[in-house]
PDB file of C-alpha atoms and ligand atoms in Angstrom:
ATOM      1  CA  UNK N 160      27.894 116.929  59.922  1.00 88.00           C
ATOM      2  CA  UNK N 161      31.827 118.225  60.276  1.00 94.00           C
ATOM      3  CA  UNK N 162      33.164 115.902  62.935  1.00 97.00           C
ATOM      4  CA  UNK N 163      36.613 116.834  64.059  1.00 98.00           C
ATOM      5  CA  UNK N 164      38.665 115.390  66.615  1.00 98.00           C
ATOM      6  CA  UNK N 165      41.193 117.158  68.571  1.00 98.00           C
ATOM      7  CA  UNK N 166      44.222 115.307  69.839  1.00 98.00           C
ATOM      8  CA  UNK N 167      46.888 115.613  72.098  1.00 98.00           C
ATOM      9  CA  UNK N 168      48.805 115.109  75.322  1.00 98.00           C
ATOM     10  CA  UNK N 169      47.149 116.281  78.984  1.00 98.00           C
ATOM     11  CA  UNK N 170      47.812 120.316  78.519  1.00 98.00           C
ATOM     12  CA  UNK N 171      48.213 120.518  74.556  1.00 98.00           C
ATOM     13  CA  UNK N 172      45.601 123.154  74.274  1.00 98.00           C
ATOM     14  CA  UNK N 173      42.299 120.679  73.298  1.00 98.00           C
ATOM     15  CA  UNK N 174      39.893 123.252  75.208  1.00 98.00           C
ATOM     16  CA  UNK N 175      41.679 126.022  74.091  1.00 98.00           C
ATOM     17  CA  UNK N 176      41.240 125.524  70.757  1.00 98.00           C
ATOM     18  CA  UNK N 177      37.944 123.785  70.709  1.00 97.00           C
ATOM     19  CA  UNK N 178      36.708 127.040  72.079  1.00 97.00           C
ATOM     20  CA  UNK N 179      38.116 128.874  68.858  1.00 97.00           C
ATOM     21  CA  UNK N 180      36.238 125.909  66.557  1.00 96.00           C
ATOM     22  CA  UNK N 181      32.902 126.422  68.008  1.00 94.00           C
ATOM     23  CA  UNK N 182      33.145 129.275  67.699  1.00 94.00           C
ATOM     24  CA  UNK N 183      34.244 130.035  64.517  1.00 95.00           C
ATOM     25  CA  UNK N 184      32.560 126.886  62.647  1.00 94.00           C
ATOM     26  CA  UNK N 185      29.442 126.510  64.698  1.00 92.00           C
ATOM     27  CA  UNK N 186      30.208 122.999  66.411  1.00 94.00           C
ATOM     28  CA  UNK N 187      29.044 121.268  69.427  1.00 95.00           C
ATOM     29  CA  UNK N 188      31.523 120.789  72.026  1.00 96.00           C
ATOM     30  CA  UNK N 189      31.833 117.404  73.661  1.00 97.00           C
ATOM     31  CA  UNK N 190      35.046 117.407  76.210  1.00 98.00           C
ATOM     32  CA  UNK N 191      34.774 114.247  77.972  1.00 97.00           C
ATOM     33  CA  UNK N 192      36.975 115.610  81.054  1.00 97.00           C
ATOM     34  CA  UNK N 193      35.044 118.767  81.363  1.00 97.00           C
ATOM     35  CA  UNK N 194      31.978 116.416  81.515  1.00 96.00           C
ATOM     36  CA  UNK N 195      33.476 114.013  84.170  1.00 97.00           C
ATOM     37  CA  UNK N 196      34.586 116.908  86.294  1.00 96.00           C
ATOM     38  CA  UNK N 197      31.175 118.515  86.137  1.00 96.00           C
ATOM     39  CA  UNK N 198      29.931 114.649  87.217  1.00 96.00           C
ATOM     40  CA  UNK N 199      32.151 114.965  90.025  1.00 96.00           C
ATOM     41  CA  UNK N 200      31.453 118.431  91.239  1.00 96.00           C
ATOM     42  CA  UNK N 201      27.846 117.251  91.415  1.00 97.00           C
ATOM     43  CA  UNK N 202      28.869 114.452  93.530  1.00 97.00           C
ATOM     44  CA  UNK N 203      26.374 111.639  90.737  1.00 96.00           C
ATOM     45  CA  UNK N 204      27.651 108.304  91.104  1.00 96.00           C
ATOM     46  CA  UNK N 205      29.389 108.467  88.127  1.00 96.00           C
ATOM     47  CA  UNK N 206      31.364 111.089  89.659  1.00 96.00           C
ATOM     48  CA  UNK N 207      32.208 108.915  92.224  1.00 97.00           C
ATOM     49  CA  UNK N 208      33.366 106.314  89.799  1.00 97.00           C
ATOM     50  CA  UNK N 209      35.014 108.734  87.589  1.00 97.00           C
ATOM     51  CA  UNK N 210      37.273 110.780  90.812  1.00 97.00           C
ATOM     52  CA  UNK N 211      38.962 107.523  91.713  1.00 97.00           C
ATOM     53  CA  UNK N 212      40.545 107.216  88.044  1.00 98.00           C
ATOM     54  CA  UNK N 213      40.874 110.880  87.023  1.00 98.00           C
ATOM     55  CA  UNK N 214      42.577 111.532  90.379  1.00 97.00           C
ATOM     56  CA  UNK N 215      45.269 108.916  89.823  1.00 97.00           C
ATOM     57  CA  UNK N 216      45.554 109.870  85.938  1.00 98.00           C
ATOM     58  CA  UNK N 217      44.016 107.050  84.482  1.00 98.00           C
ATOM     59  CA  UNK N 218      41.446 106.223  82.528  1.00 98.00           C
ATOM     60  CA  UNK N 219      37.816 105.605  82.729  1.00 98.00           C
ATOM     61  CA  UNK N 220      37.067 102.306  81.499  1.00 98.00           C
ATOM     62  CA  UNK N 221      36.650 102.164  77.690  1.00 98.00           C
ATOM     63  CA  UNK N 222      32.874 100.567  78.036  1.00 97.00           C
ATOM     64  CA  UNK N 223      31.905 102.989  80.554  1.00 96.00           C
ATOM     65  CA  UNK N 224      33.413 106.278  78.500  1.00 97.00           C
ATOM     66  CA  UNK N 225      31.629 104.774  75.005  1.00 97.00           C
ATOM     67  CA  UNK N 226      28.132 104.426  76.720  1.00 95.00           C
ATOM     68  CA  UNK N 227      28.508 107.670  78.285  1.00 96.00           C
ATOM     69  CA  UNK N 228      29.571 109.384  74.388  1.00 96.00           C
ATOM     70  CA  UNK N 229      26.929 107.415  72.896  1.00 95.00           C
ATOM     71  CA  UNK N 230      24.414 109.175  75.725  1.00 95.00           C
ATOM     72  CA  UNK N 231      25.847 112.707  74.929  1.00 95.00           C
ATOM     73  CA  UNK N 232      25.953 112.446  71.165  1.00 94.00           C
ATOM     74  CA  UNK N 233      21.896 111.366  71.564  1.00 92.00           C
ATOM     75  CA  UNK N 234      21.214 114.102  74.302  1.00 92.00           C
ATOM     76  CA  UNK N 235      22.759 116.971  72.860  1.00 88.00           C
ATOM     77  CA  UNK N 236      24.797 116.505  69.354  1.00 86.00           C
ATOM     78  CA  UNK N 237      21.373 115.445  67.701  1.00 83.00           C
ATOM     79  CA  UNK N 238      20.531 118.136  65.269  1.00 83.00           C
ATOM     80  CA  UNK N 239      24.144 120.139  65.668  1.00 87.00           C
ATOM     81  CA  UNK N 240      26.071 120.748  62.142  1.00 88.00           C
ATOM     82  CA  UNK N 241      28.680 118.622  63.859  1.00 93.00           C
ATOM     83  CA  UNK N 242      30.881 117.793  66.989  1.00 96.00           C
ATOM     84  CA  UNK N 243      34.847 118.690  67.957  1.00 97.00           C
ATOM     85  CA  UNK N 244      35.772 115.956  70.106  1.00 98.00           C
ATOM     86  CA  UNK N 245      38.131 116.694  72.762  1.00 98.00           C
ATOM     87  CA  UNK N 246      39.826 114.076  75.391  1.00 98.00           C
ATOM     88  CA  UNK N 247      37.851 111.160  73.178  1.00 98.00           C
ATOM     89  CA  UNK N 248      39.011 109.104  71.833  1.00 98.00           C
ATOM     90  CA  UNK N 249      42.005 107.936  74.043  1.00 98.00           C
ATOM     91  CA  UNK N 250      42.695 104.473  73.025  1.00 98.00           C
ATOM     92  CA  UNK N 251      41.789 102.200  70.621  1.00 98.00           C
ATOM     93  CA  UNK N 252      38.741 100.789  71.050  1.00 98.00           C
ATOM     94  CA  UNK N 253      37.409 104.405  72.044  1.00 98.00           C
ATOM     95  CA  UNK N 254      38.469 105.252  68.402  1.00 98.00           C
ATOM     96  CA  UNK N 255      36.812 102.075  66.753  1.00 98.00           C
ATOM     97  CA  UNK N 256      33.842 102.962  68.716  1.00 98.00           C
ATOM     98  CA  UNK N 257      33.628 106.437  67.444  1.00 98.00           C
ATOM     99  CA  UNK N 258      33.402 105.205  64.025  1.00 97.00           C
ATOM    100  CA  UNK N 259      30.765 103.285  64.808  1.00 97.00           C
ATOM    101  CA  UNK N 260      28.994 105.937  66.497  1.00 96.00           C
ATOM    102  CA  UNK N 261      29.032 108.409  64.207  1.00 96.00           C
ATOM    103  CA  UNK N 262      28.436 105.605  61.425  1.00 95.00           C
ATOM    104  CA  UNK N 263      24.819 104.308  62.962  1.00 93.00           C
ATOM    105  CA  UNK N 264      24.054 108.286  62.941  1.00 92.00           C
ATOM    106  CA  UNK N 265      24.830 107.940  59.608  1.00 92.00           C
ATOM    107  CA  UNK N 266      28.168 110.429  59.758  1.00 93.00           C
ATOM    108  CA  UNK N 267      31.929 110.032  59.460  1.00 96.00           C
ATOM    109  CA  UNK N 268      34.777 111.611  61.099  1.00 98.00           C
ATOM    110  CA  UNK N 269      36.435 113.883  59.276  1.00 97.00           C
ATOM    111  CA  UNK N 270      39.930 115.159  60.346  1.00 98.00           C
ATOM    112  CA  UNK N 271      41.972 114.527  63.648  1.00 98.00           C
ATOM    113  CA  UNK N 272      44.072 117.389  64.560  1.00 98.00           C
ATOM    114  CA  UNK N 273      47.205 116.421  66.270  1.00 98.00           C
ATOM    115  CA  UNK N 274      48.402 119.654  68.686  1.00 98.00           C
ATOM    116  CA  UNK N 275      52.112 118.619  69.100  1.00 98.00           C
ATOM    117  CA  UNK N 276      54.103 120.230  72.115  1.00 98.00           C
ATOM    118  CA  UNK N 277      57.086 119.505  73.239  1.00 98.00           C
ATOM    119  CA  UNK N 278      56.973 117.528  77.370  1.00 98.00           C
ATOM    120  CA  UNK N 279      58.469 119.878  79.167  1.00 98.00           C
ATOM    121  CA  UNK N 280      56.257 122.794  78.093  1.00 98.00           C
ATOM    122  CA  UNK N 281      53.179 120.755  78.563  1.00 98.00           C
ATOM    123  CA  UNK N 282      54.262 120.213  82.430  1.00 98.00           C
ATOM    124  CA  UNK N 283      54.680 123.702  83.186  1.00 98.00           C
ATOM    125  CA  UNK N 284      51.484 124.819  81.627  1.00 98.00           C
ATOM    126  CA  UNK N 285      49.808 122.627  83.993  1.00 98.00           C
ATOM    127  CA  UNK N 286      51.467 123.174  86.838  1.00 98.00           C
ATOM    128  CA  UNK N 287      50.762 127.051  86.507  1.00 98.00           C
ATOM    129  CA  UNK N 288      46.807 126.183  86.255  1.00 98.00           C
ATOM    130  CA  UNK N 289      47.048 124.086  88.879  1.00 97.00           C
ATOM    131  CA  UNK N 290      48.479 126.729  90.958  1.00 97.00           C
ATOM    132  CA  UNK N 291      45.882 129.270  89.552  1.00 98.00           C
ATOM    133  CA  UNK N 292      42.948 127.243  89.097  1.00 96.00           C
ATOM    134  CA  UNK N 293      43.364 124.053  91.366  1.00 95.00           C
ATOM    135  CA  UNK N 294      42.580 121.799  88.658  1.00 96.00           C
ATOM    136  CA  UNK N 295      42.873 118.879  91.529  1.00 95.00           C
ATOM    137  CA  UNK N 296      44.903 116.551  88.871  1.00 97.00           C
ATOM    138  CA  UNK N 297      46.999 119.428  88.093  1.00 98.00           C
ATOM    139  CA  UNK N 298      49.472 118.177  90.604  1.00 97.00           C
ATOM    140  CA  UNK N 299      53.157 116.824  89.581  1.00 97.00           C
ATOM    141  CA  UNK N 300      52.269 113.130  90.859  1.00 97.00           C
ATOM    142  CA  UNK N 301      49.049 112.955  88.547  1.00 98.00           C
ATOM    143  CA  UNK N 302      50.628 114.977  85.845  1.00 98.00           C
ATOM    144  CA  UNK N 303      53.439 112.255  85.727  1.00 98.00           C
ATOM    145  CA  UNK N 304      50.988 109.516  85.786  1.00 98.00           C
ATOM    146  CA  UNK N 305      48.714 111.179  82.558  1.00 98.00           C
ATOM    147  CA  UNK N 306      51.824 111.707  80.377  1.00 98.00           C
ATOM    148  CA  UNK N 307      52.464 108.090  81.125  1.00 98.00           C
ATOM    149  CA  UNK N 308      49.346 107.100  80.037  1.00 98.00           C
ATOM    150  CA  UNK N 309      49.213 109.423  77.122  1.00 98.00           C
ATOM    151  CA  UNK N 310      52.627 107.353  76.073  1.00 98.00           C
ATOM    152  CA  UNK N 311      51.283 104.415  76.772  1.00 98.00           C
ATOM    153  CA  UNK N 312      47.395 103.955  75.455  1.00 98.00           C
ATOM    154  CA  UNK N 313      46.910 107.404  73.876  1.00 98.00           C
ATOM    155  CA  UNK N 314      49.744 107.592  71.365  1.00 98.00           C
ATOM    156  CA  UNK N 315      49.094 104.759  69.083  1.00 98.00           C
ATOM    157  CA  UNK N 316      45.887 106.618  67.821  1.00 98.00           C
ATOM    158  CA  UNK N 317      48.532 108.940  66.054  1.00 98.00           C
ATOM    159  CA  UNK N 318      49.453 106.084  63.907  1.00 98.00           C
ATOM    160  CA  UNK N 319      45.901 104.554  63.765  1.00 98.00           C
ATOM    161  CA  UNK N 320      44.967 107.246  62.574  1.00 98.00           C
ATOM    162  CA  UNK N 321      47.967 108.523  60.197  1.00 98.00           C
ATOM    163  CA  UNK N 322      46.859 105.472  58.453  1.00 98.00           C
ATOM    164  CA  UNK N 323      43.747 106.347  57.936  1.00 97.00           C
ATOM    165  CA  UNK N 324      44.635 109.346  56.428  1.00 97.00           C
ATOM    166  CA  UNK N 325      42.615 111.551  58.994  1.00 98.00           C
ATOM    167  CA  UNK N 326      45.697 112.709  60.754  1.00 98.00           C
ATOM    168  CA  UNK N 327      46.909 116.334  60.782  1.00 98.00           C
ATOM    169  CA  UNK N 328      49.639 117.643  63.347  1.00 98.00           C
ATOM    170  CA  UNK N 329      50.187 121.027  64.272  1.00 98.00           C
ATOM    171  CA  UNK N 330      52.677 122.860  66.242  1.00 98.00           C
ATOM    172  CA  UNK N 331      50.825 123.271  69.059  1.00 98.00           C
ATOM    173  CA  UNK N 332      53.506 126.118  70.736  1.00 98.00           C
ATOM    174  CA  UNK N 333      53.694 129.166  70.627  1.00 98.00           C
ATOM    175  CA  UNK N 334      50.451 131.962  70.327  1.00 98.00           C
ATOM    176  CA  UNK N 335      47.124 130.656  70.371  1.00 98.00           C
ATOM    177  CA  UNK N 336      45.895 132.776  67.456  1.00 98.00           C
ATOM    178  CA  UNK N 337      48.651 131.488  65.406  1.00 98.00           C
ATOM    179  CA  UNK N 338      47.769 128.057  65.773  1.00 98.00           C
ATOM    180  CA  UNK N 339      43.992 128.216  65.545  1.00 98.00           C
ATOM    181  CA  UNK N 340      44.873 129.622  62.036  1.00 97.00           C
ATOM    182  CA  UNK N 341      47.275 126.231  61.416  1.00 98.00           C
ATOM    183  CA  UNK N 342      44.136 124.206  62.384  1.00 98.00           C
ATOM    184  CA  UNK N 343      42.063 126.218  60.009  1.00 98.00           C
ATOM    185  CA  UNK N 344      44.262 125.973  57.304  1.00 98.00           C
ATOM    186  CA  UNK N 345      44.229 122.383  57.814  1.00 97.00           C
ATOM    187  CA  UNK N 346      40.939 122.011  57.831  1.00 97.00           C
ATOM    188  CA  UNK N 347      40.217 124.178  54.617  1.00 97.00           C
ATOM    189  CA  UNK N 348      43.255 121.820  52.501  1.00 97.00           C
ATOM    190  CA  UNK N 349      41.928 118.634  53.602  1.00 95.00           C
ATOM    191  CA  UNK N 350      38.473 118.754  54.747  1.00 95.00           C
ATOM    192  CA  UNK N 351      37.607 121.488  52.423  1.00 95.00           C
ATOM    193  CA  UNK N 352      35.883 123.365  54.884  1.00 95.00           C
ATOM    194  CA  UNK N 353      36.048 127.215  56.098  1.00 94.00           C
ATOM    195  CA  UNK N 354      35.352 128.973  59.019  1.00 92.00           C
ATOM    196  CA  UNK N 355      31.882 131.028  59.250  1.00 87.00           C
ATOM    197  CA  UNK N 356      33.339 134.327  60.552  1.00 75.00           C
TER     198      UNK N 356
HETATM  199  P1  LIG L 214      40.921 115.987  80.096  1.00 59.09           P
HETATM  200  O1  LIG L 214      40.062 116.947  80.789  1.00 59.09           O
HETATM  201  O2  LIG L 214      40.669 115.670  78.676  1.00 59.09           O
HETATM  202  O3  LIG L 214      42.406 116.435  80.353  1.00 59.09           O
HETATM  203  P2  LIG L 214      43.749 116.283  79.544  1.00 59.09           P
HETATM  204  O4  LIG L 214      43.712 115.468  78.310  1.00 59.09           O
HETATM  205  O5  LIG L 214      44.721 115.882  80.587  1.00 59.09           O
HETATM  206  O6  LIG L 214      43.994 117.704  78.990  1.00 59.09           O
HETATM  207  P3  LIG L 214      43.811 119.111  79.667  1.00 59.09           P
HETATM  208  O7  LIG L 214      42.383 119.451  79.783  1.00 59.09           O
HETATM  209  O8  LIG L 214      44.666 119.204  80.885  1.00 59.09           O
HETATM  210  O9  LIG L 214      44.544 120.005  78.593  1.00 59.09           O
HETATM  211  P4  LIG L 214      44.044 120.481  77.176  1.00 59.09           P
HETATM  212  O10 LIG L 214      44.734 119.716  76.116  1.00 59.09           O
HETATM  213  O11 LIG L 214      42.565 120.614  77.124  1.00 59.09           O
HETATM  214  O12 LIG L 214      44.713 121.923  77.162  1.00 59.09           O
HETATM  215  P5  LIG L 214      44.115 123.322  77.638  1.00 59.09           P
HETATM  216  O13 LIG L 214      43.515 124.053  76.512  1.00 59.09           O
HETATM  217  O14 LIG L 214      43.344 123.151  78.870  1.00 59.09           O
HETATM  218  O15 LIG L 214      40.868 114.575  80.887  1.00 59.09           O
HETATM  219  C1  LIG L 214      41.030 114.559  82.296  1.00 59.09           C
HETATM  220  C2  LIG L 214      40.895 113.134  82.795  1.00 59.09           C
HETATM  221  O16 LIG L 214      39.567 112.644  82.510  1.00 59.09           O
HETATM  222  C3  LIG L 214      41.817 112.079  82.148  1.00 59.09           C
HETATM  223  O17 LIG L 214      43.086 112.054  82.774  1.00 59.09           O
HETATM  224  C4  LIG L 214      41.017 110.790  82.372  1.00 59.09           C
HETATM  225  O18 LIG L 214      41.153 110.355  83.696  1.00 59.09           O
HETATM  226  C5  LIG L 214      39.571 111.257  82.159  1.00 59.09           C
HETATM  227  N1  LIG L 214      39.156 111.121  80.751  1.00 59.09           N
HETATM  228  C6  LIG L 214      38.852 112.141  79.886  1.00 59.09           C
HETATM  229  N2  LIG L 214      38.531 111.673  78.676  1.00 59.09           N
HETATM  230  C7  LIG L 214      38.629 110.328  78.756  1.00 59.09           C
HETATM  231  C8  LIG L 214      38.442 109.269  77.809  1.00 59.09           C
HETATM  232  N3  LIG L 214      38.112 109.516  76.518  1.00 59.09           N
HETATM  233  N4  LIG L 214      38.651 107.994  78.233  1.00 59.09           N
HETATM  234  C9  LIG L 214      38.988 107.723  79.519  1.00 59.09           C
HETATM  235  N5  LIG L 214      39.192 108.672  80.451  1.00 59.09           N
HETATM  236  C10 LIG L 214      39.013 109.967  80.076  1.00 59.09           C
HETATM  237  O19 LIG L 214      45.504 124.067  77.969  1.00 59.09           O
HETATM  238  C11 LIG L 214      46.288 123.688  79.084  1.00 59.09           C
HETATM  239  C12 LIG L 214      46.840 124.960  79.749  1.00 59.09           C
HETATM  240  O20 LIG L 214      47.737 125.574  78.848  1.00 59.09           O
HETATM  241  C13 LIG L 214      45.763 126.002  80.069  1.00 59.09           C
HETATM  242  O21 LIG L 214      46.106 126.656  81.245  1.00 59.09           O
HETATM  243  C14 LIG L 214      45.819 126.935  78.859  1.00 59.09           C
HETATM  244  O22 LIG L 214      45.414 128.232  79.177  1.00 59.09           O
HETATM  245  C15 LIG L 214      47.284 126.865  78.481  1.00 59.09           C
HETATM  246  N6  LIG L 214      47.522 127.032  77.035  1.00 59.09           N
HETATM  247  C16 LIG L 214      46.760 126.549  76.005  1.00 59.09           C
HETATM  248  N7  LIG L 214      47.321 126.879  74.818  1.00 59.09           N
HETATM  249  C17 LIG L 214      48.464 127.544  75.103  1.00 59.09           C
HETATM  250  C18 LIG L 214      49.488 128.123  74.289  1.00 59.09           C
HETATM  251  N8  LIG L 214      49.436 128.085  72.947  1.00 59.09           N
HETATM  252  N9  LIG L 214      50.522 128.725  74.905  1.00 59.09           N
HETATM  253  C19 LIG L 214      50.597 128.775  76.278  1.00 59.09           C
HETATM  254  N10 LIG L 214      49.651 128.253  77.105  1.00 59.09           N
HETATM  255  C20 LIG L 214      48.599 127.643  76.521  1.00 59.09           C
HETATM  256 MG1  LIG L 215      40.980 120.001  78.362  1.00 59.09          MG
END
């Protein structure tokens, strides 16, 4: 399995560019936001849980967002030639759960790619899809309050993880193209893998 982790502050471009790794790779997709706001547009209890922390831009608890990956990587990872991980992990303990995870399926993770854009860019992106899409915590009072977080829980995973050596920034401005093929040529230097197509 290829397990890659995509990192990076609330409106770096994780879905964007996990879109261009599936597809050009052949990896599952597991965005744990996209699957909490699917929860909640289904109105399941954990919807209900999940709403009351996503719209004040906090986090789910850690125990409940591990048992919920753990769930996902059994339903639907099994069997995939491996995962990009987007929105997980987002603190610590998320990321020393991960390796356990993917250890007891007998896996590793390979890279984390670090999409690096500067604050102010990252608001306005946001607020422009929250005015086009209504992306309900695309509002300046929630965006505020996931930066913060970001800052406060999310960051230190850069240097957990810099440590490690599994961390790989990219400039995450600028055309989307341009930085899929960063990511790529990342991934080819230090994983030693290559795109499919
Ligand atoms: P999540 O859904 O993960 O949101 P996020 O981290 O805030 O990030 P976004 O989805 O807003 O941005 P993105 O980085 O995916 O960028 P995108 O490609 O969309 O999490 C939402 C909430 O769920 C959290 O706040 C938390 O409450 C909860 N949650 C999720 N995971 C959790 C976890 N592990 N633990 C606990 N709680 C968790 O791009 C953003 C915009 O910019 C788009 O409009 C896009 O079109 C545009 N764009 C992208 N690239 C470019 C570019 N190069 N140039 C110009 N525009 C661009
Ligand atoms: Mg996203």
């Amino acid at each position: 399995m290829l397990n890659i982790v995509l990192f990076g502050a609330p409106g770096s471009g994780k879905g964007t560019q996990s879109a261009k790794l599936i597809d050009n790779y052949g990896l599952y997709h597991i965005s744990t936001g996209e699957l909490l706001r699917d929860h909640i547009a289904r109105g399941t209890e954990l919807g209900r849980t999940a709403d009351k922390y996503i719209s004040q831009g906090q986090l789910i608890p850690d125990d409940l967002m591990i048992r919920i990956l753990d769930d996902v990587l059994d339903r639907e990872a099994a069997g995939k030639e491996g995962v990009v991980f987007d929105g997980f992990p987002r603190t610590i303990p998320q990321a020393e759960a991960l390796t356990g995870l993917l250890r007891k399926r007998g896996s590793d993770l390979h890279a984390v790619i670090g999409l690096e854009v500067p604050e102010d860019e990252l608001v306005q992106r946001m607020l422009a899809r929250g005015r086009e899409t209504g992306r309900a915590d695309d509002n300046a009072e929630t965006i505020k309050n996931r930066l913060d977080v970001y800052h406060k829980q999310t960051m230190p995973l850069r240097d957990y993880y810099t440590k490690a050596g599994k961390y790989h920034g990219v400039n995450g401005s600028g055309i989307v193209d341009e930085i899929f093929r960063d990511i790529a040529d990342r991934l080819e230097k230090h994983v030693g893998v290559r795109p499919k197509k």
